[in-house]
Coordinates of N, CA and C and ligand atoms in Angstrom, one line a residue:
M164 N -9.4 12.9 14.6 CA -8.4 12.1 13.7 C -8.2 12.5 12.5
K165 N -6.6 13.4 12.5 CA -6.3 13.2 11.1 C -6.0 12.1 10.0
A166 N -6.3 11.7 9.3 CA -6.0 10.7 8.4 C -5.0 11.5 6.8
V167 N -4.1 11.1 6.7 CA -3.2 11.2 5.5 C -3.5 10.1 4.6
V168 N -3.7 10.5 3.7 CA -4.1 9.0 2.3 C -2.7 9.2 1.4
V169 N -1.8 8.4 0.7 CA -0.8 8.5 0.3 C -1.4 7.4 -0.9
I170 N -1.1 8.6 -2.2 CA -1.1 8.0 -3.2 C 0.0 7.8 -4.2
P171 N 0.6 7.2 -4.5 CA 1.7 7.1 -5.4 C 1.5 6.8 -7.0
T172 N 1.8 8.0 -7.4 CA 1.5 8.1 -8.7 C 2.7 7.8 -10.0
Y173 N 1.9 7.1 -11.0 CA 3.1 6.7 -11.8 C 1.9 6.6 -13.6
N174 N 2.2 7.7 -14.5 CA 1.0 8.0 -15.1 C -0.4 7.8 -15.1
E175 N -0.9 8.8 -14.2 CA -2.5 8.0 -13.7 C -3.3 9.4 -14.2
R176 N -2.7 10.2 -15.2 CA -3.3 11.2 -15.6 C -5.2 11.6 -15.7
D177 N -5.4 10.5 -16.2 CA -6.9 10.4 -16.3 C -7.8 9.9 -15.0
N178 N -7.0 9.3 -14.0 CA -7.6 9.1 -12.9 C -7.5 10.1 -11.7
L179 N -6.7 11.2 -11.7 CA -6.2 11.8 -10.3 C -7.2 12.9 -10.3
A180 N -7.8 13.7 -11.2 CA -8.3 14.7 -10.5 C -10.0 14.3 -9.7
K181 N -10.6 13.2 -10.4 CA -11.8 12.5 -10.2 C -11.8 11.7 -8.6
L182 N -9.8 11.0 -8.7 CA -10.0 10.1 -7.4 C -9.8 11.2 -6.0
V183 N -9.2 12.4 -6.1 CA -8.6 13.3 -5.1 C -10.3 14.1 -4.6
Q184 N -11.0 14.2 -5.3 CA -12.2 14.8 -4.9 C -13.2 14.0 -4.5
S185 N -13.0 12.6 -4.7 CA -13.6 11.5 -4.1 C -13.0 11.1 -2.4
V186 N -11.8 11.0 -2.8 CA -11.3 10.7 -1.3 C -11.4 12.1 -0.2
L187 N -11.4 13.2 -0.8 CA -11.6 14.4 0.1 C -13.3 14.6 0.6
S188 N -14.1 14.2 -0.2 CA -15.4 13.5 0.0 C -15.7 13.0 1.4
Q189 N -14.8 12.3 1.3 CA -15.2 10.9 1.9 C -14.8 11.5 3.8
G190 N -14.6 13.0 4.2 CA -14.3 13.2 5.3 C -13.6 14.5 5.4
E191 N -13.7 15.7 6.5 CA -13.0 16.7 6.6 C -11.9 16.8 7.0
N192 N -11.5 15.5 8.1 CA -10.0 15.0 8.4 C -9.3 14.5 7.6
I193 N -9.8 14.6 6.1 CA -8.7 13.8 5.3 C -8.0 15.0 4.5
D194 N -6.7 14.7 4.4 CA -5.7 15.2 3.9 C -5.3 14.4 2.7
I195 N -4.6 14.4 1.6 CA -3.5 13.7 0.4 C -2.5 14.1 0.2
L196 N -1.8 13.2 0.1 CA -0.3 13.3 -0.1 C -0.5 12.4 -1.3
I197 N 0.3 13.2 -2.6 CA 0.5 12.3 -3.8 C 1.9 12.2 -4.5
V198 N 2.6 11.2 -4.5 CA 4.1 11.0 -4.7 C 4.3 10.5 -6.3
D199 N 4.7 11.1 -6.9 CA 4.4 11.1 -8.7 C 6.1 11.1 -8.6
D200 N 6.4 10.2 -9.5 CA 7.7 9.5 -10.0 C 7.9 10.3 -11.5
N201 N 7.2 11.3 -11.4 CA 8.4 12.1 -13.0 C 6.9 11.5 -14.0
S202 N 6.1 11.5 -13.6 CA 5.1 10.8 -14.7 C 5.2 11.4 -16.1
P203 N 6.1 10.5 -17.0 CA 6.0 11.3 -18.5 C 4.8 11.5 -19.3
D204 N 3.3 11.1 -18.7 CA 1.9 11.5 -19.0 C 1.5 13.1 -18.6
G205 N 2.6 13.5 -17.2 CA 2.2 14.7 -17.2 C 1.3 14.9 -15.7
T206 N 1.1 13.9 -15.0 CA 0.6 13.5 -13.7 C 1.2 14.4 -12.7
G207 N 2.4 14.3 -12.7 CA 2.9 15.5 -11.5 C 2.4 17.1 -11.4
R208 N 2.0 17.0 -13.0 CA 1.8 18.9 -13.1 C 0.4 18.6 -13.0
L209 N -0.4 17.9 -13.1 CA -1.6 17.9 -12.7 C -1.8 18.0 -11.6
A210 N -1.0 17.3 -10.7 CA -1.0 17.3 -8.8 C -0.9 18.9 -8.4
D211 N 0.3 19.0 -8.9 CA 0.6 20.9 -8.8 C -0.9 21.5 -8.7
E212 N -1.3 21.3 -10.2 CA -2.4 22.3 -10.7 C -4.0 22.2 -9.3
I213 N -3.7 20.8 -9.4 CA -4.9 20.6 -8.1 C -4.7 21.0 -6.7
A214 N -3.4 20.5 -6.0 CA -2.8 21.3 -5.0 C -2.5 23.0 -4.8
A215 N -2.9 23.3 -6.1 CA -2.6 25.0 -6.0 C -4.3 25.7 -5.5
T216 N -4.9 24.6 -6.0 CA -6.2 25.2 -5.7 C -6.8 24.8 -4.1
N217 N -6.0 23.5 -3.6 CA -6.4 22.8 -2.7 C -5.6 22.6 -1.2
N218 N -5.7 23.3 0.0 CA -4.7 23.1 0.8 C -5.0 22.3 1.6
R219 N -5.7 21.1 1.0 CA -6.0 19.8 1.7 C -5.0 18.8 0.6
V220 N -4.4 19.1 -0.1 CA -3.7 18.3 -1.6 C -2.2 18.4 -1.3
T221 N -0.9 17.3 -1.0 CA -0.3 18.2 -1.1 C 0.6 17.4 -2.2
V222 N 1.7 17.4 -3.0 CA 2.8 16.4 -3.5 C 3.8 16.5 -3.6
F223 N 4.4 15.1 -3.9 CA 5.8 15.0 -3.6 C 6.4 15.2 -4.7
H224 N 7.6 14.9 -5.1 CA 7.9 15.0 -6.9 C 9.3 14.3 -6.6
R225 N 9.5 13.5 -7.3 CA 10.8 12.3 -7.4 C 11.3 12.4 -8.6
S226 N 12.6 12.2 -9.1 CA 13.2 12.5 -10.7 C 12.8 11.4 -11.4
G227 N 12.2 10.2 -11.0 CA 11.8 9.1 -11.8 C 11.4 7.7 -11.2
K228 N 10.8 6.8 -12.2 CA 9.9 6.2 -11.6 C 11.4 5.1 -10.6
L229 N 10.9 5.1 -9.4 CA 11.6 4.6 -8.5 C 11.3 2.9 -7.6
G230 N 10.0 2.8 -8.3 CA 9.4 1.8 -7.4 C 8.3 2.3 -6.1
L231 N 7.3 1.2 -6.3 CA 5.8 1.7 -5.2 C 6.5 1.7 -3.9
G232 N 7.5 0.8 -3.2 CA 7.8 0.5 -2.2 C 8.6 2.0 -1.2
S233 N 9.4 2.7 -2.5 CA 10.2 3.6 -2.1 C 9.4 4.8 -2.1
A234 N 8.3 4.9 -2.9 CA 7.5 6.1 -2.8 C 6.5 6.0 -1.4
Y235 N 6.3 4.3 -1.0 CA 5.3 4.7 0.1 C 6.1 5.2 1.3
R236 N 7.9 4.9 1.4 CA 8.4 5.0 2.3 C 8.9 6.6 2.4
Q237 N 9.2 7.0 1.2 CA 9.0 8.4 1.3 C 7.7 9.0 2.2
G238 N 6.6 8.8 1.1 CA 5.3 9.1 1.5 C 5.0 9.3 2.8
F239 N 5.5 7.8 3.4 CA 4.9 7.2 5.4 C 5.8 8.4 5.7
K240 N 7.0 8.9 5.5 CA 7.7 10.1 6.0 C 7.5 11.0 6.4
L241 N 6.9 11.5 5.1 CA 6.2 12.9 5.0 C 4.6 13.0 5.8
A242 N 4.1 11.8 5.5 CA 2.9 12.0 6.2 C 2.8 11.8 8.2
L243 N 4.0 11.9 8.2 CA 4.6 11.5 9.9 C 4.8 13.2 10.4
E244 N 5.2 13.8 8.9 CA 5.6 15.4 9.2 C 4.7 16.4 9.6
M245 N 3.5 15.3 9.0 CA 2.1 16.6 8.4 C 1.7 16.6 9.5
G246 N 2.1 15.5 10.4 CA 1.0 15.3 11.6 C -0.3 13.9 12.1
A247 N 0.2 13.2 10.8 CA -1.3 12.2 10.6 C -1.2 11.1 11.5
D248 N -2.4 11.3 12.3 CA -2.9 10.0 13.1 C -2.5 9.1 12.9
C249 N -3.7 8.9 11.1 CA -3.3 7.5 10.5 C -3.1 7.8 9.3
I250 N -2.3 6.8 8.8 CA -1.9 6.6 7.2 C -2.4 5.8 6.3
V251 N -3.1 6.0 5.3 CA -3.6 5.3 4.3 C -3.0 5.5 3.3
E252 N -2.9 3.7 2.8 CA -2.2 3.6 1.5 C -3.0 3.3 0.5
M253 N -3.1 3.7 -0.7 CA -4.1 3.5 -1.9 C -3.4 3.5 -3.5
D254 N -4.0 2.9 -4.3 CA -3.6 3.2 -5.5 C -4.1 4.3 -5.8
A255 N -4.2 4.8 -7.3 CA -4.6 6.2 -8.1 C -5.6 5.4 -9.0
D256 N -5.7 4.4 -8.9 CA -6.9 3.8 -10.6 C -8.1 3.5 -10.0
F257 N -8.4 3.9 -9.0 CA -10.2 3.2 -8.5 C -10.1 2.2 -8.3
S258 N -9.1 1.4 -8.5 CA -9.0 -0.3 -7.9 C -9.3 -0.6 -6.6
H259 N -9.4 0.8 -5.8 CA -9.5 1.1 -4.4 C -11.0 2.3 -4.0
D260 N -11.9 1.4 -4.1 CA -13.0 2.6 -3.6 C -12.7 3.4 -2.5
P261 N -12.8 4.5 -2.7 CA -12.5 5.9 -1.5 C -13.9 6.0 -0.8
T262 N -15.0 5.3 -1.2 CA -16.2 5.8 -0.2 C -15.7 4.2 0.9
T263 N -14.8 3.3 0.9 CA -15.1 2.5 2.0 C -14.0 3.0 3.0
L264 N -13.0 4.3 2.7 CA -13.1 4.8 3.7 C -13.2 4.9 5.0
P265 N -14.6 5.2 5.5 CA -14.8 5.6 6.5 C -15.0 4.1 7.8
R266 N -14.6 3.3 6.6 CA -15.0 2.0 7.1 C -13.6 1.5 8.0
F267 N -12.8 1.9 7.5 CA -11.3 1.9 7.7 C -11.2 2.4 8.8
F268 N -11.5 3.5 9.0 CA -11.5 4.4 10.1 C -12.2 3.8 11.6
A269 N -12.7 3.0 10.9 CA -13.8 2.7 11.9 C -13.3 1.6 13.1
M270 N -12.8 0.6 11.9 CA -11.8 -0.4 12.5 C -10.8 0.0 13.2
L271 N -10.4 1.4 13.5 CA -9.2 1.4 13.9 C -9.4 1.5 15.5
D272 N -10.6 1.2 15.8 CA -11.1 1.5 17.2 C -10.6 -0.1 17.9
S273 N -10.6 -1.2 16.8 CA -9.5 -2.4 17.6 C -9.1 -3.3 16.9
Y274 N -8.0 -2.4 16.0 CA -6.9 -2.7 15.2 C -5.9 -1.3 15.1
D275 N -4.5 -2.3 14.9 CA -3.9 -0.9 14.7 C -3.6 -0.5 13.5
V276 N -3.5 -2.0 12.6 CA -3.4 -2.2 11.2 C -4.9 -2.6 10.5
V277 N -5.6 -2.0 9.4 CA -6.6 -2.2 8.7 C -6.3 -2.7 7.2
I278 N -6.1 -4.2 6.8 CA -5.8 -4.4 5.4 C -7.1 -4.6 4.6
G279 N -7.6 -3.8 3.3 CA -8.7 -3.9 2.8 C -8.5 -5.3 2.2
S280 N -9.1 -6.4 1.9 CA -8.9 -7.6 1.5 C -9.9 -8.3 0.7
R281 N -9.2 -8.7 -0.4 CA -9.9 -9.0 -1.9 C -10.3 -11.2 -1.7
Y282 N -9.8 -11.1 -0.5 CA -9.6 -13.0 -0.4 C -10.5 -13.1 0.9
L283 N -11.5 -12.5 1.2 CA -11.7 -12.7 2.9 C -12.8 -14.0 2.6
N284 N -13.7 -13.3 2.2 CA -14.9 -13.9 2.2 C -15.4 -14.8 0.2
G285 N -14.3 -15.9 0.1 CA -14.2 -15.9 -1.1 C -13.5 -15.1 -1.6
I286 N -14.0 -14.5 -3.4 CA -12.8 -13.8 -3.7 C -13.5 -12.6 -4.3
S287 N -13.5 -11.3 -4.2 CA -13.7 -10.4 -4.5 C -13.1 -9.2 -5.4
V288 N -12.7 -9.6 -6.9 CA -12.5 -9.0 -8.0 C -12.8 -9.1 -8.8
V289 N -13.2 -7.5 -9.3 CA -13.4 -7.7 -10.8 C -13.1 -7.5 -11.7
N290 N -13.0 -8.1 -12.8 CA -12.3 -7.4 -14.3 C -10.9 -7.8 -14.3
W291 N -10.5 -8.9 -13.9 CA -8.9 -9.2 -13.6 C -8.9 -10.0 -14.2
P292 N -7.8 -10.1 -15.5 CA -7.6 -11.6 -16.2 C -7.0 -12.8 -15.5
L293 N -8.1 -14.0 -15.4 CA -7.6 -15.2 -14.4 C -6.4 -15.1 -14.1
R294 N -5.4 -15.1 -14.9 CA -3.9 -15.1 -15.0 C -3.3 -14.5 -14.2
R295 N -3.6 -12.9 -14.1 CA -3.5 -12.0 -12.8 C -4.0 -12.2 -11.4
L296 N -5.2 -12.8 -11.8 CA -5.9 -13.1 -10.4 C -4.8 -14.1 -9.6
M297 N -5.1 -15.3 -10.2 CA -4.4 -16.1 -9.6 C -2.9 -15.7 -9.6
L298 N -1.7 -15.2 -10.1 CA -0.7 -14.2 -9.4 C -0.7 -13.9 -8.3
S299 N -1.8 -13.5 -8.0 CA -2.6 -12.5 -6.8 C -2.6 -13.6 -5.6
Y300 N -3.7 -14.6 -5.9 CA -4.1 -15.3 -5.0 C -3.2 -15.9 -4.1
F301 N -2.7 -17.1 -5.5 CA -1.3 -17.7 -5.0 C -0.2 -17.0 -4.6
A302 N -0.1 -15.8 -4.8 CA 1.3 -14.8 -3.9 C 0.5 -14.8 -2.2
S303 N -0.6 -14.6 -1.9 CA -0.6 -14.8 -0.8 C -0.5 -15.9 0.0
V304 N -1.3 -17.0 -0.9 CA -1.0 -18.7 -0.1 C 0.4 -18.6 0.1
Y305 N 1.5 -18.6 -0.8 CA 2.3 -18.7 -0.8 C 3.3 -17.9 0.5
T306 N 3.1 -16.4 0.6 CA 3.2 -15.8 1.6 C 3.2 -16.6 3.0
R307 N 1.9 -16.5 3.3 CA 1.5 -17.5 4.3 C 1.9 -18.6 5.2
V308 N 2.3 -19.1 3.7 CA 2.8 -21.0 4.2 C 4.0 -20.4 4.6
I309 N 5.2 -19.7 3.9 CA 6.6 -19.3 4.3 C 6.8 -18.6 5.3
T310 N 5.5 -17.4 5.7 CA 5.8 -16.3 6.6 C 5.4 -16.3 7.8
G311 N 4.1 -17.6 7.5 CA 2.7 -17.7 9.0 C 2.4 -16.6 9.2
L312 N 2.4 -15.4 7.8 CA 1.1 -14.2 8.2 C 0.0 -14.8 8.9
R313 N -0.8 -14.5 9.4 CA -2.0 -15.2 9.2 C -3.2 -13.9 8.8
I314 N -3.1 -13.3 7.1 CA -3.9 -12.3 6.7 C -4.1 -13.5 4.9
S315 N -5.2 -13.2 4.6 CA -5.8 -13.7 3.8 C -5.7 -12.9 2.6
D316 N -5.1 -11.4 2.4 CA -4.8 -10.8 1.6 C -3.2 -10.1 1.6
C317 N -2.3 -11.2 1.3 CA -1.2 -10.7 1.5 C -0.1 -9.3 0.9
T318 N -0.9 -8.9 0.1 CA -0.5 -7.9 -1.6 C -1.4 -7.1 -1.5
S319 N -2.2 -7.0 -0.8 CA -2.9 -5.8 -0.7 C -2.4 -4.3 -0.6
G320 N -3.1 -3.7 -1.4 CA -2.4 -2.1 -1.3 C -3.4 -1.5 -0.8
F321 N -4.4 -1.7 -0.3 CA -5.4 -0.6 0.6 C -5.6 -0.8 1.9
K322 N -4.7 0.2 2.7 CA -4.6 -0.1 4.0 C -4.5 1.0 4.8
C323 N -4.5 0.9 6.3 CA -4.7 2.0 7.2 C -3.7 1.7 8.5
F324 N -2.8 2.5 8.7 CA -2.1 2.4 9.7 C -2.4 3.3 11.0
K325 N -2.0 3.0 12.2 CA -2.4 3.8 13.1 C -0.5 4.6 13.1
R326 N -0.7 6.2 13.9 CA 0.7 6.5 13.5 C 1.5 5.8 14.6
K327 N 1.4 5.1 15.8 CA 2.6 4.7 16.2 C 3.2 3.4 15.8
V328 N 2.1 2.9 14.6 CA 2.7 1.7 13.8 C 3.8 1.9 12.8
I329 N 3.6 3.0 12.5 CA 4.5 3.9 11.3 C 6.1 4.1 12.1
E330 N 5.5 4.6 13.0 CA 7.0 5.2 13.9 C 7.4 3.9 14.5
S331 N 6.8 3.2 14.6 CA 7.6 2.3 15.2 C 8.4 1.2 14.4
I332 N 8.1 1.0 12.9 CA 9.4 1.1 11.7 C 10.1 1.9 11.1
E333 N 11.2 1.5 11.4 CA 12.5 2.0 10.7 C 12.5 2.0 9.0
L334 N 11.8 3.2 8.5 CA 11.3 3.2 6.9 C 12.5 2.7 6.3
D335 N 13.7 3.6 6.3 CA 14.6 2.9 5.9 C 15.4 1.3 5.9
E336 N 14.8 1.2 6.7 CA 15.1 -0.3 6.7 C 14.5 -1.5 6.0
V337 N 13.3 -0.8 5.2 CA 12.3 -1.7 4.9 C 12.8 -1.8 3.4
K338 N 13.2 -3.0 2.9 CA 13.9 -3.2 1.8 C 13.3 -3.3 0.4
S339 N 11.8 -3.8 0.4 CA 11.3 -4.1 -0.9 C 11.5 -2.3 -1.5
D340 N 11.6 -2.5 -3.0 CA 11.2 -1.1 -3.9 C 9.8 -1.6 -4.6
G341 N 9.0 -2.4 -5.3 CA 7.9 -2.7 -5.7 C 7.0 -3.1 -4.7
Y342 N 6.2 -4.3 -5.2 CA 5.0 -4.5 -4.5 C 5.3 -5.4 -3.3
S343 N 6.0 -6.1 -3.0 CA 6.7 -6.9 -2.0 C 6.7 -5.9 -0.8
F344 N 6.6 -4.4 -1.3 CA 6.7 -3.8 0.3 C 5.3 -4.1 1.0
Q345 N 4.8 -4.2 0.6 CA 3.0 -4.9 1.3 C 3.3 -5.9 2.2
I346 N 4.1 -7.2 1.7 CA 4.3 -8.0 2.4 C 5.0 -7.9 3.6
E347 N 6.6 -7.0 3.4 CA 7.2 -6.8 4.4 C 6.8 -5.7 5.3
M348 N 5.8 -5.1 5.2 CA 5.0 -3.9 6.2 C 4.3 -5.1 7.1
N349 N 3.6 -6.3 6.3 CA 2.5 -6.9 7.1 C 3.3 -7.8 7.9
Y350 N 4.7 -8.0 7.6 CA 5.6 -8.9 8.2 C 6.0 -8.2 9.4
R351 N 6.5 -6.9 9.3 CA 7.3 -6.2 10.3 C 5.9 -5.9 11.2
C352 N 4.8 -5.3 11.0 CA 3.8 -4.9 11.7 C 3.6 -6.6 12.8
M353 N 3.1 -7.8 11.8 CA 3.5 -8.9 12.6 C 4.4 -9.2 13.9
E354 N 5.6 -9.2 13.4 CA 7.0 -8.9 14.5 C 6.7 -8.2 15.9
R355 N 6.1 -7.1 15.5 CA 5.6 -6.0 16.4 C 4.6 -6.7 17.3
G356 N 3.8 -7.6 17.2 CA 2.5 -7.6 18.0 C 1.2 -6.8 17.7
F357 N 1.7 -6.0 16.7 CA 0.0 -4.9 16.4 C -0.7 -5.6 16.0
R358 N -2.0 -5.3 16.1 CA -3.4 -6.3 16.0 C -3.6 -5.7 14.6
I359 N -3.6 -6.8 13.2 CA -4.0 -6.4 12.3 C -5.6 -7.1 12.1
G360 N -6.3 -5.8 11.4 CA -7.8 -6.4 10.8 C -7.8 -6.7 9.4
E361 N -9.1 -7.6 8.8 CA -8.5 -7.3 7.6 C -10.2 -7.0 7.3
L362 N -10.6 -6.1 6.3 CA -12.1 -5.4 5.8 C -11.9 -6.2 4.4
P363 N -13.2 -6.4 4.3 CA -13.2 -7.1 2.3 C -13.9 -6.0 2.1
I364 N -12.8 -6.1 1.0 CA -13.0 -4.5 -0.4 C -13.7 -5.5 -1.3
I365 N -14.2 -4.9 -2.0 CA -14.3 -5.2 -4.2 C -13.4 -4.5 -4.8
F366 N -12.3 -5.3 -5.3 CA -11.7 -4.3 -5.9 C -11.6 -4.9 -7.4
I367 N -12.1 -3.4 -8.3 CA -11.8 -3.6 -9.6 C -11.0 -3.1 -10.5
D368 N -10.6 -3.8 -11.3 CA -9.2 -3.3 -12.0 C -9.8 -2.3 -12.6
R369 N -8.5 -1.1 -13.2 CA -8.8 0.3 -13.4 C -9.6 0.2 -14.9
H370 N -10.2 1.2 -14.6 CA -10.8 1.7 -16.0 C -9.7 2.3 -17.1
A371 N -8.5 3.5 -17.1 CA -8.2 4.1 -17.4 C -6.9 4.0 -17.3
G372 N -5.7 4.3 -18.2 CA -4.3 4.1 -17.7 C -3.7 2.3 -17.8
T373 N -2.9 2.3 -17.4 CA -2.1 0.7 -17.4 C -1.5 0.5 -16.1
S374 N -1.3 -1.3 -15.9 CA -0.7 -1.5 -14.7 C 0.7 -1.6 -14.9
K375 N 1.3 -1.2 -13.5 CA 2.7 -0.9 -13.7 C 3.3 -2.6 -13.1
M376 N 2.7 -3.3 -13.4 CA 3.2 -4.9 -12.7 C 3.9 -5.1 -13.9
S377 N 5.3 -6.1 -13.2 CA 6.5 -6.8 -13.8 C 6.8 -7.7 -13.5
R378 N 7.7 -8.4 -14.4 CA 8.2 -9.7 -14.1 C 9.6 -9.2 -13.0
K379 N 10.1 -8.1 -12.9 CA 10.9 -8.3 -11.5 C 10.3 -7.8 -10.3
I380 N 9.2 -7.2 -10.2 CA 8.1 -7.0 -9.3 C 8.2 -8.5 -8.5
V381 N 7.8 -9.2 -9.3 CA 7.3 -10.5 -9.1 C 8.4 -11.3 -8.3
R382 N 9.3 -11.1 -9.3 CA 10.4 -11.6 -8.7 C 11.3 -11.4 -7.3
E383 N 11.3 -9.9 -7.2 CA 11.7 -9.4 -5.8 C 10.7 -10.1 -4.9
A384 N 9.5 -10.4 -5.0 CA 8.5 -10.4 -3.8 C 8.5 -12.0 -3.4
V385 N 8.7 -12.8 -5.0 CA 9.2 -14.2 -4.7 C 10.5 -14.7 -3.2
I386 N 11.9 -13.6 -3.6 CA 12.6 -13.9 -3.0 C 12.7 -12.9 -1.3
M387 N 11.8 -12.1 -1.5 CA 11.7 -11.5 0.0 C 10.9 -12.1 0.9
V388 N 10.0 -13.2 0.5 CA 9.2 -13.6 2.0 C 10.6 -14.6 2.5
W389 N 11.5 -15.0 1.6 CA 12.4 -16.1 2.3 C 13.4 -15.1 2.9
K390 N 13.4 -13.6 2.3 CA 14.4 -13.0 3.3 C 14.0 -12.8 4.2
L391 N 12.8 -12.5 4.3 CA 11.9 -12.2 5.6 C 12.3 -13.6 6.4
K392 N 11.8 -14.5 6.1 CA 11.5 -15.7 7.0 C 12.8 -16.0 7.5
F393 N 14.2 -16.0 6.9 CA 15.3 -16.3 7.1 C 16.3 -15.0 8.3
G394 N 15.6 -13.8 7.6 CA 15.9 -13.5 8.7 C 15.5 -12.9 9.8
S395 N 14.2 -13.6 9.7 CA 13.4 -13.8 11.6 C 14.3 -14.6 12.0
I396 N 14.7 -15.9 11.7 CA 15.0 -17.1 12.3 C 17.0 -17.0 12.5
L397 N 17.0 -16.1 12.0 CA 18.6 -15.4 12.0 C 18.7 -14.7 13.5
R398 N 17.9 -13.9 13.8 CA 17.8 -12.8 14.5 C 17.4 -13.0 15.8
R399 N 16.5 -14.5 15.8 CA 16.2 -15.0 16.9 C 17.6 -15.6 17.3
L400 N 18.4 -16.5 16.5 CA 19.6 -17.4 17.1 C 20.4 -16.5 17.8
L401 N 20.7 -15.0 16.9 CA 21.3 -14.2 18.0 C 20.9 -13.4 18.8
G402 N 19.5 -13.6 18.7 CA 18.7 -13.1 20.1 C 18.7 -11.5 19.5
N403 N 18.8 -10.8 18.8 CA 18.5 -9.5 18.3 C 17.1 -9.0 18.5
G404 N 16.0 -9.8 18.2 CA 14.9 -8.9 17.9 C 14.5 -9.1 16.7
K405 N 13.5 -7.5 17.3 CA 12.7 -7.5 15.7 C 13.7 -6.7 14.9
I406 N 13.3 -7.3 13.1 CA 13.9 -5.8 12.2 C 13.2 -4.5 12.4
Ligands
GDP100 N1 5.4 6.8 -7.8 C1 4.9 5.2 -8.1 N2 4.2 5.0 -7.8 C2 3.7 3.6 -8.9 C3 5.0 3.3 -9.5 N3 4.4 1.9 -9.9 C4 3.3 1.8 -9.6 N4 2.9 3.2 -8.9 C5 1.6 3.7 -8.3 O1 0.9 2.1 -7.6 C6 -0.5 1.6 -8.0 C7 -0.8 0.5 -8.1 O2 0.3 0.0 -9.2 P1 -0.9 -0.7 -11.0 O3 -0.2 -0.3 -11.8 O4 -1.9 -0.1 -10.3 O5 -0.8 -2.3 -10.1 P2 -1.7 -2.9 -10.0 O6 -2.9 -2.6 -9.8 O7 -1.3 -4.0 -9.2 O8 -2.1 -3.2 -11.7 C8 -0.8 3.2 -8.8 O9 -1.4 4.1 -8.2 C9 0.5 3.5 -9.6 O10 0.1 4.9 -10.4 C10 6.2 3.4 -9.3 O11 7.4 2.9 -9.5 N5 6.3 4.8 -8.4
MG101 MG1 -3.8 -0.6 -10.2

């Protein structure tokens, strides 16, 4: 089973080389696709250097910071072209522990989508300021209440999809540019009846670099859950099926 781990990067120079090494050492079946948005700190150049000496690493460069959601849309399309049997989403800052990857793959025996969850058995987040933790935790509660998603961590960015899941979703119609991409993908997976499993993970805040979370990203997510909800009601009324 070939896995492609898609890693979006924006100013992750101090994390990238170590992360790539750690991910690749989790299994010979794993390739990496880095999607860099012309990081001012030279992450893209470093990624090219790594790829030049390792044929399991591919880099896709974009012209500027276009958002996490759009980086994943692009990355998923390429991962399908690369022949991935499963596609992993993962942050570049070591908040997502690469040694968890084999457990994600094992869960694909029973599920089509596996979500690394911070809120499955209590709260397993280390070193986040309380404000950030509350934002993330209540974003999940809010999403669950409005959309009916039965997932304890709706915004997790550590996930694994079977190929057929990504193939079934029209990526150009996924609207989110920021972190609400995670919510939107979960929603689309639920609507299609895919089996969604959650794997407890320990999320540790980054040591190097800075967060790209912003008010704009939060606003987009707040509105997106309503768009998903009303879109779904409207389609049901019109008999148009799934998004
Ligand atoms: N290519 C790309 N990557 C991004 C963008 N925004 C965030 N990222 C990456 O997405 C991942 C998560 O971002 P991060 O800043 O750690 O978010 P936080 O963990 O929620 O604070 C990291 O690997 C970032 O480098 C973007 O606009 N484009
Ligand atoms: Mg992070």
